[in-house]
PDB file of C-alpha atoms in Angstrom:
ATOM      1  CA  MET A 239      23.380  63.070  -0.665  1.00  0.00           C
ATOM      2  CA  ARG A 240      22.062  63.398   2.897  1.00  0.00           C
ATOM      3  CA  ARG A 241      23.004  66.485   4.916  1.00  0.00           C
ATOM      4  CA  ALA A 242      20.721  66.018   7.938  1.00  0.00           C
ATOM      5  CA  PRO A 243      23.462  64.570  10.143  1.00  0.00           C
ATOM      6  CA  LEU A 244      25.700  67.541   9.317  1.00  0.00           C
ATOM      7  CA  ALA A 245      22.962  70.019  10.222  1.00  0.00           C
ATOM      8  CA  LEU A 246      22.368  68.162  13.502  1.00  0.00           C
ATOM      9  CA  THR A 247      26.070  68.256  14.273  1.00  0.00           C
ATOM     10  CA  ALA A 248      26.249  72.004  13.645  1.00  0.00           C
ATOM     11  CA  THR A 249      23.258  72.602  15.895  1.00  0.00           C
ATOM     12  CA  SER A 250      24.809  70.503  18.629  1.00  0.00           C
ATOM     13  CA  ALA A 251      28.066  72.411  18.301  1.00  0.00           C
ATOM     14  CA  ALA A 252      26.246  75.721  18.576  1.00  0.00           C
ATOM     15  CA  LEU A 253      24.468  74.565  21.738  1.00  0.00           C
ATOM     16  CA  LEU A 254      27.766  73.421  23.250  1.00  0.00           C
ATOM     17  CA  LEU A 255      29.364  76.760  22.383  1.00  0.00           C
ATOM     18  CA  LEU A 256      26.527  78.677  24.042  1.00  0.00           C
ATOM     19  CA  ALA A 257      26.766  76.457  27.113  1.00  0.00           C
ATOM     20  CA  GLY A 258      30.490  77.193  27.381  1.00  0.00           C
ATOM     21  CA  CYS A 259      29.855  80.947  27.237  1.00  0.00           C
ATOM     22  CA  SER A 260      27.133  81.004  29.870  1.00  0.00           C
ATOM     23  CA  THR A 261      27.704  83.093  32.997  1.00  0.00           C
ATOM     24  CA  PRO A 262      29.152  80.970  35.822  1.00  0.00           C
ATOM     25  CA  ALA A 263      27.024  80.571  38.916  1.00  0.00           C
ATOM     26  CA  GLU A 264      27.879  82.984  41.701  1.00  0.00           C
ATOM     27  CA  THR A 265      29.679  81.468  44.691  1.00  0.00           C
ATOM     28  CA  GLU A 266      27.574  81.721  47.804  1.00  0.00           C
ATOM     29  CA  VAL A 267      29.216  83.408  50.824  1.00  0.00           C
ATOM     30  CA  ASP A 268      28.210  82.153  54.235  1.00  0.00           C
ATOM     31  CA  PRO A 269      26.695  84.892  56.373  1.00  0.00           C
ATOM     32  CA  PRO A 270      28.655  85.813  59.533  1.00  0.00           C
ATOM     33  CA  VAL A 271      27.908  83.611  62.526  1.00  0.00           C
ATOM     34  CA  ALA A 272      25.883  85.347  65.217  1.00  0.00           C
ATOM     35  CA  GLY A 273      28.143  86.724  67.932  1.00  0.00           C
ATOM     36  CA  GLU A 274      31.287  86.762  65.783  1.00  0.00           C
ATOM     37  CA  SER A 275      32.921  90.145  65.358  1.00  0.00           C
ATOM     38  CA  THR A 276      34.108  91.089  61.910  1.00  0.00           C
ATOM     39  CA  GLU A 277      36.157  93.994  63.265  1.00  0.00           C
ATOM     40  CA  PRO A 278      39.817  93.532  64.297  1.00  0.00           C
ATOM     41  CA  GLU A 279      40.536  93.362  68.027  1.00  0.00           C
ATOM     42  CA  ALA A 280      41.543  96.611  69.691  1.00  0.00           C
ATOM     43  CA  PRO A 281      45.239  96.763  70.643  1.00  0.00           C
ATOM     44  CA  THR A 282      46.104  96.016  74.283  1.00  0.00           C
ATOM     45  CA  ASP A 283      46.702  99.044  76.473  1.00  0.00           C
ATOM     46  CA  PRO A 284      50.207  98.384  77.869  1.00  0.00           C
ATOM     47  CA  THR A 285      49.420 100.482  80.975  1.00  0.00           C
ATOM     48  CA  ASP A 286      46.152  98.717  81.883  1.00  0.00           C
ATOM     49  CA  PRO A 287      46.760  96.829  85.172  1.00  0.00           C
ATOM     50  CA  ALA A 288      43.858  94.460  84.411  1.00  0.00           C
ATOM     51  CA  CYS A 289      46.321  92.366  82.391  1.00  0.00           C
ATOM     52  CA  LEU A 290      48.244  91.615  85.594  1.00  0.00           C
ATOM     53  CA  VAL A 291      45.326  89.940  87.342  1.00  0.00           C
ATOM     54  CA  GLY A 292      45.922  86.205  87.682  1.00  0.00           C
ATOM     55  CA  ASP A 293      48.529  83.725  88.858  1.00  0.00           C
ATOM     56  CA  TRP A 294      52.030  84.051  87.421  1.00  0.00           C
ATOM     57  CA  ARG A 295      55.444  82.543  87.902  1.00  0.00           C
ATOM     58  CA  ILE A 296      58.853  84.073  87.446  1.00  0.00           C
ATOM     59  CA  THR A 297      61.073  81.461  85.871  1.00  0.00           C
ATOM     60  CA  GLN A 298      64.531  80.649  87.151  1.00  0.00           C
ATOM     61  CA  ASP A 299      66.245  82.395  84.243  1.00  0.00           C
ATOM     62  CA  GLN A 300      64.244  85.592  84.828  1.00  0.00           C
ATOM     63  CA  MET A 301      65.008  85.449  88.550  1.00  0.00           C
ATOM     64  CA  GLN A 302      68.679  84.886  87.740  1.00  0.00           C
ATOM     65  CA  SER A 303      68.660  87.928  85.481  1.00  0.00           C
ATOM     66  CA  PHE A 304      67.191  89.946  88.357  1.00  0.00           C
ATOM     67  CA  TYR A 305      69.748  88.696  90.878  1.00  0.00           C
ATOM     68  CA  ASP A 306      72.584  89.283  88.427  1.00  0.00           C
ATOM     69  CA  ALA A 307      71.508  92.926  88.467  1.00  0.00           C
ATOM     70  CA  VAL A 308      71.349  92.823  92.281  1.00  0.00           C
ATOM     71  CA  SER A 309      74.850  91.288  92.468  1.00  0.00           C
ATOM     72  CA  GLY A 310      76.216  93.898  90.099  1.00  0.00           C
ATOM     73  CA  SER A 311      75.189  96.670  92.480  1.00  0.00           C
ATOM     74  CA  THR A 312      76.931  95.113  95.528  1.00  0.00           C
ATOM     75  CA  GLU A 313      80.695  94.670  95.389  1.00  0.00           C
ATOM     76  CA  GLY A 314      81.946  91.170  96.192  1.00  0.00           C
ATOM     77  CA  LEU A 315      78.500  89.544  96.044  1.00  0.00           C
ATOM     78  CA  GLU A 316      77.440  86.849  93.610  1.00  0.00           C
ATOM     79  CA  LEU A 317      74.043  85.140  93.766  1.00  0.00           C
ATOM     80  CA  THR A 318      72.863  82.048  91.890  1.00  0.00           C
ATOM     81  CA  ILE A 319      69.193  81.067  91.900  1.00  0.00           C
ATOM     82  CA  GLU A 320      67.727  77.572  91.777  1.00  0.00           C
ATOM     83  CA  GLY A 321      63.932  77.578  91.524  1.00  0.00           C
ATOM     84  CA  ASP A 322      60.975  79.673  90.406  1.00  0.00           C
ATOM     85  CA  THR A 323      58.945  82.358  92.157  1.00  0.00           C
ATOM     86  CA  GLY A 324      55.201  82.967  92.314  1.00  0.00           C
ATOM     87  CA  LEU A 325      53.401  86.284  91.882  1.00  0.00           C
ATOM     88  CA  SER A 326      49.614  86.640  91.988  1.00  0.00           C
ATOM     89  CA  PHE A 327      47.361  89.644  91.495  1.00  0.00           C
ATOM     90  CA  THR A 328      43.686  90.277  92.115  1.00  0.00           C
ATOM     91  CA  ALA A 329      42.102  93.582  91.138  1.00  0.00           C
ATOM     92  CA  ASP A 330      43.572  95.279  94.225  1.00  0.00           C
ATOM     93  CA  SER A 331      45.916  92.882  96.051  1.00  0.00           C
ATOM     94  CA  TYR A 332      49.082  90.924  95.363  1.00  0.00           C
ATOM     95  CA  VAL A 333      51.160  88.093  96.832  1.00  0.00           C
ATOM     96  CA  TYR A 334      54.839  87.544  96.005  1.00  0.00           C
ATOM     97  CA  THR A 335      56.133  84.084  96.956  1.00  0.00           C
ATOM     98  CA  PRO A 336      59.846  83.535  96.372  1.00  0.00           C
ATOM     99  CA  SER A 337      60.683  79.906  97.038  1.00  0.00           C
ATOM    100  CA  PHE A 338      64.157  79.028  95.875  1.00  0.00           C
ATOM    101  CA  THR A 339      67.663  78.048  96.868  1.00  0.00           C
ATOM    102  CA  LEU A 340      70.149  80.866  96.799  1.00  0.00           C
ATOM    103  CA  LEU A 341      73.833  80.056  96.293  1.00  0.00           C
ATOM    104  CA  LEU A 342      75.991  82.855  97.656  1.00  0.00           C
ATOM    105  CA  ASP A 343      79.538  83.926  97.038  1.00  0.00           C
ATOM    106  CA  ILE A 344      80.429  86.775  99.353  1.00  0.00           C
ATOM    107  CA  ALA A 345      84.012  87.936  98.905  1.00  0.00           C
ATOM    108  CA  ASP A 346      85.029  84.400  97.859  1.00  0.00           C
ATOM    109  CA  VAL A 347      83.226  82.786 100.797  1.00  0.00           C
ATOM    110  CA  GLN A 348      80.569  80.341  99.589  1.00  0.00           C
ATOM    111  CA  GLY A 349      77.271  79.653 101.237  1.00  0.00           C
ATOM    112  CA  GLN A 350      73.721  78.590 100.597  1.00  0.00           C
ATOM    113  CA  GLY A 351      70.422  80.185 101.495  1.00  0.00           C
ATOM    114  CA  VAL A 352      66.817  79.032 101.332  1.00  0.00           C
ATOM    115  CA  THR A 353      64.102  81.653 100.922  1.00  0.00           C
ATOM    116  CA  THR A 354      60.530  80.812 101.905  1.00  0.00           C
ATOM    117  CA  GLY A 355      57.333  82.597 102.869  1.00  0.00           C
ATOM    118  CA  SER A 356      55.542  85.410 101.100  1.00  0.00           C
ATOM    119  CA  ILE A 357      54.966  89.120 101.054  1.00  0.00           C
ATOM    120  CA  GLY A 358      51.684  90.675 100.051  1.00  0.00           C
ATOM    121  CA  GLY A 359      49.201  93.439 100.468  1.00  0.00           C
ATOM    122  CA  SER A 360      47.297  95.929  98.366  1.00  0.00           C
ATOM    123  CA  TYR A 361      48.380  97.809  95.292  1.00  0.00           C
ATOM    124  CA  SER A 362      47.260 100.544  92.964  1.00  0.00           C
ATOM    125  CA  ALA A 363      48.392 101.377  89.459  1.00  0.00           C
ATOM    126  CA  SER A 364      48.565 104.650  87.596  1.00  0.00           C
ATOM    127  CA  GLU A 365      50.126 105.470  84.236  1.00  0.00           C
ATOM    128  CA  GLY A 366      51.837 102.085  84.044  1.00  0.00           C
ATOM    129  CA  VAL A 367      53.384 102.102  87.533  1.00  0.00           C
ATOM    130  CA  ILE A 368      52.436  99.844  90.473  1.00  0.00           C
ATOM    131  CA  THR A 369      52.501 101.176  94.038  1.00  0.00           C
ATOM    132  CA  THR A 370      52.275  98.530  96.766  1.00  0.00           C
ATOM    133  CA  THR A 371      51.317  98.653 100.429  1.00  0.00           C
ATOM    134  CA  VAL A 372      52.700  95.680 102.373  1.00  0.00           C
ATOM    135  CA  VAL A 373      50.203  94.093 104.764  1.00  0.00           C
ATOM    136  CA  ASP A 374      51.744  90.671 105.407  1.00  0.00           C
ATOM    137  CA  ASN A 375      55.422  89.790 105.279  1.00  0.00           C
ATOM    138  CA  ASP A 376      56.713  86.439 106.492  1.00  0.00           C
ATOM    139  CA  LEU A 377      59.642  86.101 104.105  1.00  0.00           C
ATOM    140  CA  GLU A 378      62.548  84.224 105.632  1.00  0.00           C
ATOM    141  CA  THR A 379      66.042  83.538 104.339  1.00  0.00           C
ATOM    142  CA  ILE A 380      68.098  80.975 106.232  1.00  0.00           C
ATOM    143  CA  VAL A 381      71.734  80.826 105.166  1.00  0.00           C
ATOM    144  CA  THR A 382      74.539  78.392 105.874  1.00  0.00           C
ATOM    145  CA  ILE A 383      78.073  79.743 105.493  1.00  0.00           C
ATOM    146  CA  ALA A 384      81.167  77.808 106.563  1.00  0.00           C
ATOM    147  CA  GLY A 385      78.975  75.302 108.368  1.00  0.00           C
ATOM    148  CA  VAL A 386      77.140  77.945 110.392  1.00  0.00           C
ATOM    149  CA  THR A 387      73.385  78.322 109.842  1.00  0.00           C
ATOM    150  CA  GLN A 388      71.610  81.566 110.693  1.00  0.00           C
ATOM    151  CA  ASP A 389      68.566  83.652 109.867  1.00  0.00           C
ATOM    152  CA  ALA A 390      69.767  86.314 107.442  1.00  0.00           C
ATOM    153  CA  SER A 391      66.329  87.658 106.537  1.00  0.00           C
ATOM    154  CA  SER A 392      66.999  91.198 107.717  1.00  0.00           C
ATOM    155  CA  GLU A 393      70.566  91.330 106.369  1.00  0.00           C
ATOM    156  CA  LEU A 394      69.691  90.008 102.926  1.00  0.00           C
ATOM    157  CA  GLY A 395      66.229  91.558 102.789  1.00  0.00           C
ATOM    158  CA  ALA A 396      67.517  94.986 101.856  1.00  0.00           C
ATOM    159  CA  ILE A 397      70.019  93.557  99.373  1.00  0.00           C
ATOM    160  CA  ILE A 398      67.609  91.281  97.525  1.00  0.00           C
ATOM    161  CA  ALA A 399      64.704  93.750  97.634  1.00  0.00           C
ATOM    162  CA  SER A 400      62.054  91.781  99.499  1.00  0.00           C
ATOM    163  CA  ASP A 401      59.298  93.809  97.794  1.00  0.00           C
ATOM    164  CA  PRO A 402      60.825  94.451  94.361  1.00  0.00           C
ATOM    165  CA  ILE A 403      57.569  95.391  92.626  1.00  0.00           C
ATOM    166  CA  ASN A 404      56.887  98.519  94.695  1.00  0.00           C
ATOM    167  CA  ALA A 405      56.873 101.594  92.462  1.00  0.00           C
ATOM    168  CA  ALA A 406      57.574  99.283  89.522  1.00  0.00           C
ATOM    169  CA  PRO A 407      56.790 100.380  85.972  1.00  0.00           C
ATOM    170  CA  PHE A 408      55.054  97.618  84.020  1.00  0.00           C
ATOM    171  CA  ASP A 409      54.346  96.897  80.363  1.00  0.00           C
ATOM    172  CA  CYS A 410      51.477  94.728  79.131  1.00  0.00           C
ATOM    173  CA  SER A 411      52.164  95.005  75.400  1.00  0.00           C
ATOM    174  CA  ASP A 412      52.142  91.202  75.468  1.00  0.00           C
ATOM    175  CA  PRO A 413      49.272  90.266  77.833  1.00  0.00           C
ATOM    176  CA  ASP A 414      50.630  86.700  78.054  1.00  0.00           C
ATOM    177  CA  ALA A 415      54.011  87.926  79.287  1.00  0.00           C
ATOM    178  CA  PRO A 416      53.735  91.211  81.208  1.00  0.00           C
ATOM    179  CA  VAL A 417      57.044  92.814  82.147  1.00  0.00           C
ATOM    180  CA  LEU A 418      57.685  94.512  85.492  1.00  0.00           C
ATOM    181  CA  GLN A 419      60.742  96.587  86.309  1.00  0.00           C
ATOM    182  CA  PHE A 420      62.019  94.997  89.553  1.00  0.00           C
ATOM    183  CA  ASP A 421      63.897  97.122  92.072  1.00  0.00           C
ATOM    184  CA  THR A 422      67.426  95.794  92.629  1.00  0.00           C
ATOM    185  CA  GLY A 423      67.581  97.333  96.101  1.00  0.00           C
ATOM    186  CA  THR A 424      69.573 100.397  95.068  1.00  0.00           C
ATOM    187  CA  GLY A 425      66.860 102.258  93.195  1.00  0.00           C
ATOM    188  CA  ALA A 426      67.991 100.831  89.863  1.00  0.00           C
ATOM    189  CA  ARG A 427      65.542  98.561  88.036  1.00  0.00           C
ATOM    190  CA  THR A 428      65.738  95.563  85.710  1.00  0.00           C
ATOM    191  CA  PRO A 429      62.986  94.015  83.539  1.00  0.00           C
ATOM    192  CA  VAL A 430      61.415  90.732  84.668  1.00  0.00           C
ATOM    193  CA  ALA A 431      58.873  88.892  82.486  1.00  0.00           C
ATOM    194  CA  LEU A 432      55.985  86.922  83.969  1.00  0.00           C
ATOM    195  CA  THR A 433      54.817  83.534  82.718  1.00  0.00           C
ATOM    196  CA  PRO A 434      51.294  82.160  83.290  1.00  0.00           C
ATOM    197  CA  ALA A 435      51.290  79.729  86.222  1.00  0.00           C
ATOM    198  CA  GLY A 436      50.172  76.167  85.699  1.00  0.00           C
TER     199      GLY A 436
END
């Protein structure tokens, strides 16, 4: 009786068993790409004014929130905003460009105002608070009430806080949406978020 085939089969089985128990090849890990940091990014300093530098817009809903706070501090006044506002910062200067239609309700008398122009100058920031120095101010608010059109820039200027970011605390926890505390004209403040322009 021949047993050679059986011996060959056993040898083959042993080889297969050894092959199955061999150490698996180590997975190669790609080395880090030059210039890539393996450390997590440092958290943003919410009081660093560098995050404000750039061109921003204040959306209609944020402006409405601001003017709701303004209205709440003046009895008999209701303001409705239609339009956005621009706000730009360099390292040491700013320009605020409100450009919107303002619907007014003053003691149940309706009217409409259009605000144009800009206000700007220099600013400094310390401990999360902006202090502005106005250099140029050509803001203008023309209102029409009961068919009569007039320049109400000086009358409404104090009410709507023509330079609402002066002495404003700011928070850059989210560098893509900094928040400034706008002055409502009475010393009270309300948060307004910025959105990147463009």
